[in-house]
Short mmCIF file of C-alpha atoms and ligand atoms in Angstrom, two decimals:
data_model
loop_
_atom_site.label_atom_id
_atom_site.label_comp_id
_atom_site.label_asym_id
_atom_site.label_seq_id
_atom_site.Cartn_x
_atom_site.Cartn_y
_atom_site.Cartn_z
CA UNK Y 15 -0.06 0.25 0.04
CA UNK Y 16 1.42 2.91 -0.79
CA UNK Y 17 0.37 5.04 2.47
CA UNK Y 18 2.58 8.85 1.13
CA UNK Y 19 -0.45 10.15 0.78
CA UNK Y 20 -2.28 9.32 4.12
CA UNK Y 21 -2.40 11.20 7.80
CA UNK Y 22 0.34 11.42 10.15
CA UNK Y 23 -1.13 8.31 12.34
CA UNK Y 24 -2.07 6.14 8.91
CA UNK Y 25 1.76 6.90 8.64
CA UNK Y 26 3.49 6.80 11.83
CA UNK Y 27 1.98 3.56 12.56
CA UNK Y 28 2.09 1.33 9.10
CA UNK Y 29 5.35 2.68 7.54
CA UNK Y 30 8.63 1.52 6.04
CA UNK Y 31 5.91 -2.23 7.52
CA UNK Y 32 7.01 -5.90 5.83
CA UNK Y 33 5.14 -8.21 6.09
CA UNK Y 34 6.62 -11.77 8.13
CA UNK Y 35 6.03 -14.16 5.90
CA UNK Y 36 7.71 -16.74 7.28
CA UNK Y 37 5.82 -16.77 11.42
CA UNK Y 38 2.27 -13.82 10.28
CA UNK Y 39 5.21 -11.37 13.41
CA UNK Y 40 2.78 -8.07 13.89
CA UNK Y 41 4.86 -6.08 14.70
CA UNK Y 42 8.94 -6.11 13.46
CA UNK Y 43 11.18 -8.98 14.56
CA UNK Y 44 14.46 -7.55 16.03
CA UNK Y 45 17.05 -9.32 13.44
CA UNK Y 46 19.08 -9.29 16.46
CA UNK Y 47 22.41 -10.42 14.07
CA UNK Y 48 25.93 -9.18 12.80
CA UNK Y 49 26.02 -11.01 9.74
CA UNK Y 50 24.30 -13.29 6.91
CA UNK Y 51 24.98 -15.78 5.56
CA UNK Y 52 25.73 -15.78 1.65
CA UNK Y 53 24.77 -19.21 0.26
CA UNK Y 54 27.67 -19.51 -2.20
CA UNK Y 55 30.78 -16.91 -2.87
CA UNK Y 56 29.01 -16.10 -6.14
CA UNK Y 57 25.92 -14.60 -4.08
CA UNK Y 58 28.80 -13.05 -1.28
CA UNK Y 59 30.93 -11.45 -3.88
CA UNK Y 60 27.52 -10.12 -6.64
CA UNK Y 61 25.99 -8.84 -3.42
CA UNK Y 62 29.57 -6.89 -3.30
CA UNK Y 63 28.92 -5.52 -6.76
CA UNK Y 64 25.88 -4.25 -5.77
CA UNK Y 65 24.16 -6.70 -8.33
CA UNK Y 66 22.53 -8.41 -6.16
CA UNK Y 67 19.90 -7.65 -3.06
CA UNK Y 68 20.39 -8.67 0.20
CA UNK Y 69 21.46 -7.85 3.69
CA UNK Y 70 25.63 -8.71 3.85
CA UNK Y 71 26.65 -7.64 7.29
CA UNK Y 72 24.50 -5.11 10.24
CA UNK Y 73 27.10 -2.19 9.39
CA UNK Y 74 24.96 -1.68 5.72
CA UNK Y 75 22.23 -2.29 6.66
CA UNK Y 76 20.10 -4.77 8.61
CA UNK Y 77 16.16 -5.65 8.00
CA UNK Y 78 14.84 -4.18 11.78
CA UNK Y 79 16.11 -1.16 10.33
CA UNK Y 80 15.60 -1.22 6.86
CA UNK Y 81 11.83 -0.75 7.88
CA UNK Y 82 12.47 2.24 10.53
CA UNK Y 83 14.63 3.82 7.76
CA UNK Y 84 11.61 3.57 5.38
CA UNK Y 85 8.91 4.21 7.50
CA UNK Y 86 11.16 7.82 8.71
CA UNK Y 87 11.66 8.70 4.85
CA UNK Y 88 7.76 8.77 4.69
CA UNK Y 89 7.33 10.99 7.39
CA UNK Y 90 9.82 12.70 6.01
CA UNK Y 91 9.34 13.03 1.97
CA UNK Y 92 12.55 11.72 1.23
CA UNK Y 93 13.38 9.30 -1.20
CA UNK Y 94 15.29 7.29 1.21
CA UNK Y 95 16.90 7.54 5.04
CA UNK Y 96 19.75 5.51 6.88
CA UNK Y 97 19.69 5.11 10.82
CA UNK Y 98 23.09 6.39 12.84
CA UNK Y 99 24.23 5.07 16.11
CA UNK Y 100 23.19 9.18 17.45
CA UNK Y 101 22.33 12.11 16.23
CA UNK Y 102 26.27 13.13 16.05
CA UNK Y 103 26.34 9.92 13.97
CA UNK Y 104 24.02 11.68 11.58
CA UNK Y 105 25.51 14.80 11.67
CA UNK Y 106 29.25 13.70 11.53
CA UNK Y 107 28.64 10.84 8.34
CA UNK Y 108 26.96 13.49 6.44
CA UNK Y 109 30.21 16.35 7.27
CA UNK Y 110 32.47 12.69 6.44
CA UNK Y 111 30.66 12.36 3.34
CA UNK Y 112 30.59 16.17 1.93
CA UNK Y 113 33.99 17.48 2.29
CA UNK Y 114 37.16 16.79 1.44
CA UNK Y 115 39.74 19.61 2.67
CA UNK Y 116 39.77 22.84 0.95
CA UNK Y 117 36.26 22.68 0.67
CA UNK Y 118 34.22 25.00 2.92
CA UNK Y 119 31.29 25.32 5.35
CA UNK Y 120 29.14 28.25 6.01
CA UNK Y 121 26.84 27.11 8.82
CA UNK Y 122 24.92 28.66 11.45
CA UNK Y 123 26.89 30.50 14.79
CA UNK Y 124 24.02 28.58 16.90
CA UNK Y 125 23.26 24.62 16.98
CA UNK Y 126 23.80 21.88 19.38
CA UNK Y 127 27.41 21.80 21.95
CA UNK Y 128 28.85 18.92 19.65
CA UNK Y 129 27.91 20.14 16.18
CA UNK Y 130 29.19 23.30 16.79
CA UNK Y 131 33.26 21.52 18.56
CA UNK Y 132 32.77 19.13 15.00
CA UNK Y 133 32.85 22.18 12.59
CA UNK Y 134 34.83 24.94 13.96
CA UNK Y 135 37.16 21.96 16.30
CA UNK Y 136 37.29 19.29 14.55
CA UNK Y 137 36.46 19.41 10.49
CA UNK Y 138 39.01 22.71 10.35
CA UNK Y 139 41.82 20.34 11.30
CA UNK Y 140 41.42 18.33 8.19
CA UNK Y 141 41.25 21.69 5.97
CA UNK Y 142 37.67 21.72 6.10
CA UNK Y 143 37.39 26.03 5.86
CA UNK Y 144 34.24 27.01 8.06
CA UNK Y 145 32.32 30.58 8.33
CA UNK Y 146 29.78 30.23 11.11
CA UNK Y 147 27.05 32.96 10.60
CA UNK Y 148 23.40 34.02 11.66
CA UNK Y 149 21.82 32.77 8.67
CA UNK Y 150 17.93 34.49 10.02
CA UNK Y 151 19.82 36.85 8.08
CA UNK Y 152 19.61 36.03 4.71
CA UNK Y 153 21.86 38.81 3.23
CA UNK Y 154 24.41 36.82 6.10
CA UNK Y 155 24.46 34.09 3.79
CA UNK Y 156 24.86 36.06 0.51
CA UNK Y 157 27.58 36.95 1.65
CA UNK Y 158 29.25 34.40 3.01
CA UNK Y 159 28.83 31.69 -0.11
CA UNK Y 160 31.93 30.89 -2.05
CA UNK Y 161 32.99 29.14 -4.43
CA UNK Y 162 34.43 26.81 -2.67
CA UNK Y 163 30.74 26.23 -0.41
CA UNK Y 164 29.68 22.42 -0.37
CA UNK Y 165 26.75 22.47 2.44
CA UNK Y 166 25.00 25.62 3.85
CA UNK Y 167 24.11 24.05 7.98
CA UNK Y 168 21.26 25.03 10.36
CA UNK Y 169 19.38 24.26 13.37
CA UNK Y 170 15.58 25.20 12.97
CA UNK Y 171 14.40 25.88 15.75
CA UNK Y 172 17.35 25.68 16.69
CA UNK Y 173 19.14 24.95 19.67
CA UNK Y 174 19.15 26.17 22.37
CA UNK Y 175 17.41 29.80 21.47
CA UNK Y 176 14.99 28.48 19.44
CA UNK Y 177 16.07 30.46 16.91
CA UNK Y 178 14.43 30.11 13.08
CA UNK Y 179 15.67 30.24 10.00
CA UNK Y 180 13.59 30.75 6.83
CA UNK Y 181 14.45 26.81 5.24
CA UNK Y 182 13.26 28.29 1.79
CA UNK Y 183 14.88 31.48 1.37
CA UNK Y 184 17.76 29.84 2.66
CA UNK Y 185 18.47 26.97 0.21
CA UNK Y 186 17.04 29.84 -2.81
CA UNK Y 187 19.76 31.93 -1.95
CA UNK Y 188 22.26 28.83 -1.74
CA UNK Y 189 20.75 26.97 -5.31
CA UNK Y 190 21.16 30.39 -7.49
CA UNK Y 191 24.77 30.28 -6.19
CA UNK Y 192 25.73 27.10 -6.95
CA UNK Y 193 23.17 24.20 -7.57
CA UNK Y 194 25.64 21.74 -5.99
CA UNK Y 195 25.60 22.73 -3.18
CA UNK Y 196 23.77 20.73 0.08
CA UNK Y 197 21.63 22.85 2.04
CA UNK Y 198 21.75 20.49 5.36
CA UNK Y 199 18.84 21.38 8.17
CA UNK Y 200 18.83 20.02 11.45
CA UNK Y 201 14.80 18.70 12.07
CA UNK Y 202 15.77 17.61 15.47
CA UNK Y 203 14.10 20.09 16.96
CA UNK Y 204 10.98 20.57 14.81
CA UNK Y 205 11.18 16.85 14.10
CA UNK Y 206 9.21 15.36 10.98
CA UNK Y 207 5.58 16.81 11.75
CA UNK Y 208 5.98 20.09 12.23
CA UNK Y 209 9.01 20.57 9.48
CA UNK Y 210 9.72 19.37 6.65
CA UNK Y 211 12.28 21.15 5.49
CA UNK Y 212 12.87 18.78 2.64
CA UNK Y 213 9.15 19.89 1.15
CA UNK Y 214 10.93 23.85 1.53
CA UNK Y 215 14.07 22.35 -0.61
CA UNK Y 216 16.42 21.26 2.01
CA UNK Y 217 19.24 19.12 0.02
CA UNK Y 218 18.90 16.67 3.24
CA UNK Y 219 18.00 16.80 7.19
CA UNK Y 220 19.85 15.13 9.95
CA UNK Y 221 18.12 14.54 13.34
CA UNK Y 222 18.97 13.15 16.73
CA UNK Y 223 16.20 10.68 16.32
CA UNK Y 224 17.25 10.34 20.41
CA UNK Y 225 14.40 12.62 21.13
CA UNK Y 226 10.54 12.99 19.88
CA UNK Y 227 11.79 10.68 16.98
CA UNK Y 228 12.02 8.29 20.03
CA UNK Y 229 10.52 10.13 21.79
CA UNK Y 230 10.80 7.94 25.18
CA UNK Y 231 14.05 8.76 26.75
CA UNK Y 232 15.57 6.07 26.56
CA UNK Y 233 17.65 5.42 23.01
CA UNK Y 234 20.84 7.40 21.25
CA UNK Y 235 20.19 7.38 17.37
CA UNK Y 236 20.75 8.97 14.77
CA UNK Y 237 19.15 9.66 10.97
CA UNK Y 238 19.67 11.44 7.68
CA UNK Y 239 17.46 11.54 5.27
CA UNK Y 240 17.54 12.60 1.75
CA UNK Y 241 17.78 11.74 -2.43
CA UNK Y 242 18.82 7.85 -1.79
CA UNK Y 243 22.21 8.32 -4.04
CA UNK Y 244 22.75 10.66 -1.72
CA UNK Y 245 22.01 8.27 1.12
CA UNK Y 246 24.08 6.01 -0.04
CA UNK Y 247 27.04 7.62 -0.57
CA UNK Y 248 26.45 8.30 3.05
CA UNK Y 249 25.09 4.41 4.06
CA UNK Y 250 28.60 2.90 2.19
CA UNK Y 251 30.62 5.89 2.94
CA UNK Y 252 30.25 8.36 5.36
CA UNK Y 253 29.01 5.52 7.90
CA UNK Y 254 31.05 2.43 5.90
CA UNK Y 255 33.79 3.95 5.90
CA UNK Y 256 34.45 6.91 8.35
CA UNK Y 257 32.19 6.92 11.31
CA UNK Y 258 30.42 3.45 11.24
CA UNK Y 259 28.10 5.25 13.51
CA UNK Y 260 25.14 2.48 13.05
CA UNK Y 261 22.29 2.22 14.52
CA UNK Y 262 21.45 -1.48 16.89
CA UNK Y 263 18.46 -3.32 15.74
CA UNK Y 264 17.75 -3.54 19.60
CA UNK Y 265 17.49 -0.12 19.03
CA UNK Y 266 15.96 0.28 15.63
CA UNK Y 267 12.62 -1.95 17.34
CA UNK Y 268 12.51 1.30 20.28
CA UNK Y 269 11.98 3.27 17.64
CA UNK Y 270 10.38 1.72 15.62
CA UNK Y 271 7.58 1.21 19.05
CA UNK Y 272 8.44 4.91 20.02
CA UNK Y 273 7.32 6.35 16.47
CA UNK Y 274 3.48 4.01 16.59
CA UNK Y 275 2.16 6.91 19.07
CA UNK Y 276 4.02 10.20 17.27
CA UNK Y 277 1.16 12.31 16.12
CA UNK Y 278 -0.21 11.70 19.34
CA UNK Y 279 2.59 12.48 21.14
CA UNK Y 280 3.75 15.27 19.29
CA UNK Y 281 0.26 17.40 20.03
CA UNK Y 282 0.54 16.73 23.70
CA UNK Y 283 4.06 17.96 23.91
CA UNK Y 284 3.04 20.70 21.40
CA UNK Y 285 -0.58 21.68 23.96
CA UNK Y 286 1.05 21.08 27.47
CA UNK Y 287 4.44 23.80 25.78
CA UNK Y 288 2.09 26.43 24.82
CA UNK Y 289 0.48 26.47 28.17
CA UNK Y 290 3.39 26.19 29.57
CA UNK Y 291 3.96 29.23 27.48
CA UNK Y 292 1.13 30.88 28.94
CA UNK Y 293 1.54 30.12 32.24
CA UNK Y 294 5.75 31.97 32.22
CA UNK Y 295 4.92 34.87 29.88
CA UNK Y 296 2.60 35.82 33.09
CA UNK Y 297 4.86 35.57 35.62
CA UNK Y 298 6.62 38.40 37.57
CA UNK Y 299 10.58 36.76 37.87
CA UNK Y 300 10.41 36.10 33.20
CA UNK Y 301 12.74 38.19 32.19
CA UNK Y 302 13.10 36.59 28.63
CA UNK Y 303 11.07 34.12 26.74
CA UNK Y 304 11.82 31.97 23.71
CA UNK Y 305 9.82 30.58 21.71
CA UNK Y 306 9.06 30.97 18.37
CA UNK Y 307 5.27 31.00 18.46
CA UNK Y 308 4.74 34.15 20.32
CA UNK Y 309 5.17 37.31 19.11
CA UNK Y 310 7.31 38.35 20.03
CA UNK Y 311 10.12 36.40 18.53
CA UNK Y 312 11.81 37.62 16.32
CA UNK Y 313 10.97 34.90 13.37
CA UNK Y 314 7.23 34.49 14.52
CA UNK Y 315 6.29 34.99 10.75
CA UNK Y 316 8.40 32.88 9.22
CA UNK Y 317 7.90 30.07 11.87
CA UNK Y 318 4.19 30.57 11.16
CA UNK Y 319 5.25 29.81 7.42
CA UNK Y 320 7.39 26.98 7.52
CA UNK Y 321 6.20 25.39 10.36
CA UNK Y 322 3.01 23.27 11.30
CA UNK Y 323 3.74 23.76 14.46
CA UNK Y 324 5.79 25.29 17.64
CA UNK Y 325 7.00 21.95 18.84
CA UNK Y 326 7.85 21.95 22.94
CA UNK Y 327 10.82 23.56 23.62
CA UNK Y 328 11.20 27.21 25.51
CA UNK Y 329 14.48 28.06 27.23
CA UNK Y 330 13.48 31.86 28.69
CA UNK Y 331 15.59 33.46 31.82
CA UNK Y 332 15.25 34.74 35.12
CA UNK Y 333 14.93 37.92 36.46
CA UNK Y 334 18.45 37.96 38.80
CA UNK Y 335 20.35 36.11 35.69
CA UNK Y 336 23.21 32.44 36.26
CA UNK Y 337 22.63 32.15 39.91
CA UNK Y 338 18.78 32.55 39.27
CA UNK Y 339 18.36 30.16 37.37
CA UNK Y 340 20.14 28.23 38.92
CA UNK Y 341 18.30 28.35 42.06
CA UNK Y 342 15.15 27.45 39.93
CA UNK Y 343 16.25 24.66 38.39
CA UNK Y 344 17.62 23.42 41.30
CA UNK Y 345 14.33 23.56 43.31
CA UNK Y 346 11.76 21.42 40.67
CA UNK Y 347 10.79 18.14 41.00
CA UNK Y 348 8.73 16.57 38.96
CA UNK Y 349 10.89 18.82 35.96
CA UNK Y 350 14.38 16.70 35.72
CA UNK Y 351 17.76 18.52 35.69
CA UNK Y 352 18.92 16.32 32.87
CA UNK Y 353 20.23 17.52 29.03
CA UNK Y 354 18.58 16.04 25.82
CA UNK Y 355 14.94 16.87 25.51
CA UNK Y 356 11.59 15.47 23.26
CA UNK Y 357 11.40 12.64 25.64
CA UNK Y 358 7.94 12.24 27.48
CA UNK Y 359 9.54 13.63 30.74
CA UNK Y 360 10.39 17.43 31.16
CA UNK Y 361 13.98 18.23 31.58
CA UNK Y 362 15.52 21.26 32.23
CA UNK Y 363 18.73 22.30 32.05
CA UNK Y 364 21.52 24.97 31.87
CA UNK Y 365 22.63 25.49 27.80
CA UNK Y 366 26.35 27.58 29.40
CA UNK Y 367 26.98 25.02 31.53
CA UNK Y 368 25.57 21.87 30.02
CA UNK Y 369 24.58 21.50 26.48
CA UNK Y 370 26.35 24.32 25.03
CA UNK Y 371 30.38 24.24 27.20
CA UNK Y 372 31.65 22.88 23.57
CA UNK Y 373 31.45 27.14 23.55
CA UNK Y 374 34.28 29.85 23.63
CA UNK Y 375 32.37 32.10 26.00
CA UNK Y 376 32.45 34.74 23.28
CA UNK Y 377 31.08 32.54 20.91
CA UNK Y 378 28.28 31.97 22.68
CA UNK Y 379 27.39 35.58 23.62
CA UNK Y 380 27.49 35.87 19.72
CA UNK Y 381 25.72 32.60 18.57
CA UNK Y 382 22.52 34.47 21.16
CA UNK Y 383 23.49 32.41 24.41
CA UNK Y 384 22.96 34.23 27.09
CA UNK Y 385 25.15 33.53 30.33
CA UNK Y 386 21.88 33.00 32.41
CA UNK Y 387 19.33 31.17 29.54
CA UNK Y 388 17.39 28.67 30.73
CA UNK Y 389 16.10 25.22 28.51
CA UNK Y 390 12.40 23.76 29.28
CA UNK Y 391 12.00 20.27 26.77
CA UNK Y 392 8.35 20.29 27.82
CA UNK Y 393 6.92 16.05 28.16
CA UNK Y 394 3.73 14.36 27.60
CA UNK Y 395 3.02 14.86 32.31
CA UNK Y 396 -0.77 16.95 32.89
CA UNK Y 397 -0.13 20.82 32.06
CA UNK Y 398 -0.44 22.13 35.35
CA UNK Y 399 1.43 19.13 37.12
CA UNK Y 400 4.48 21.04 34.69
CA UNK Y 401 3.36 24.55 35.97
CA UNK Y 402 2.53 24.09 39.39
CA UNK Y 403 6.16 22.37 39.68
CA UNK Y 404 7.53 25.92 37.84
CA UNK Y 405 5.84 28.03 39.52
CA UNK Y 406 7.07 26.14 43.47
CA UNK Y 407 11.04 26.43 42.28
CA UNK Y 408 9.55 30.35 41.00
CA UNK Y 409 8.79 31.31 44.35
CA UNK Y 410 12.13 29.11 45.56
CA UNK Y 411 14.05 32.40 43.85
N1 LCS D 521 21.10 17.81 16.96
C1 LCS D 521 21.08 18.37 17.98
C2 LCS D 521 20.25 19.74 17.08
C3 LCS D 521 20.70 18.13 19.13
O1 LCS D 521 19.97 18.94 19.74
C4 LCS D 521 21.79 16.88 19.47
C5 LCS D 521 21.60 16.63 21.13
C6 LCS D 521 22.36 16.02 19.16
C7 LCS D 521 22.47 16.72 17.38
C8 LCS D 521 23.56 14.81 18.27
O2 LCS D 521 22.34 14.12 18.82
P1 LCS D 521 22.94 12.54 20.33
O3 LCS D 521 23.54 12.65 19.41
O4 LCS D 521 22.99 13.34 20.98
O5 LCS D 521 21.85 11.26 19.90
N2 LCS D 521 21.46 17.65 21.82
C9 LCS D 521 21.24 17.00 23.44
C10 LCS D 521 21.00 18.02 23.74
O6 LCS D 521 19.84 19.56 23.79
N3 LCS D 521 20.77 17.60 25.84
O7 LCS D 521 21.45 16.24 25.43
C11 LCS D 521 22.17 16.37 24.30
#
């Protein structure tokens, strides 16, 4: 059955389904195997040559992962998707596939801390040029493209300050300059449910599936989605030879299960977050809120245009700066002090000393992340309980 025209719930439940002709299992079995048996040498050689379809070795593919990759490709409206062992596995395997010494990457300055470190301290070691700019400033994008630019890299909404870049406009500028430039969008904060970067003109989408795609705080994983020939390059070079960052079949199974409730989880996440933002907005101890659903957000109009809803991440500054923020974080009981996001549990953290501690302090300010910023990932508990906990915590300041 073709699910491409079906609704989100149907896609999430049925996408990538493979009929088990052997035993009729309803759920996708976990093919817990490292390797696959060849009938004879000719078959082994044909599989390595690519002239015969079939599995070889789990680093190159596994039936449980295939089912998951097909589901994610469907959700992303992509020709193909590739599961990786972590979000950083997706980011690094993609960048290793695109870059070589002398290549130029134009990236946003506001990124998840380890992506920022990979670009600024990692790839630059190997002769890749990296420029960091604000991709929500389209003139800056135009001004910094170069003949050796291979990739424009951005997150939107960005971690941790929910900055929004106009994906369609950035892609248009990059592709007009050079159609071979790959626009790579990290869609972790939005998830495919809220934003379809490929339909907006991006070439590649990467995810930390540790977050909303798995959704239950118990797996580390990632995805790369895009055109089939590029995804094949990431599989056969980026992963096979460069990073080895392959997702195991047990984790693939857990994400398959997590995705069955994708639509209802995302709806509830967004609904809860709106209620929390409403509470924070009216609270006298809150200095500033970072949430793309607020009209006061500098790129609210772009968010409205390119997102189906505004997500469940909100950052804020408490009056009194970092010490006051720390007091809040140390006082909460239901909201859990932990990094990561997109989990069933509400998680709260302090980016400057945690997820973004890889940044130089000046670069962090330049990226729009103040020292006192607090980041909240609104979970699936009842909104009134999350709000009560936040109210109690704020009262301690
Ligand atoms: N991209 C984004 C936007 C992320 O937020 C993260 C992780 C990654 C990529 C890397 O994914 P991972 O390898 O962890 O699966 N973000 C984290 C965060 O904000 N807190 O803990 C991890």
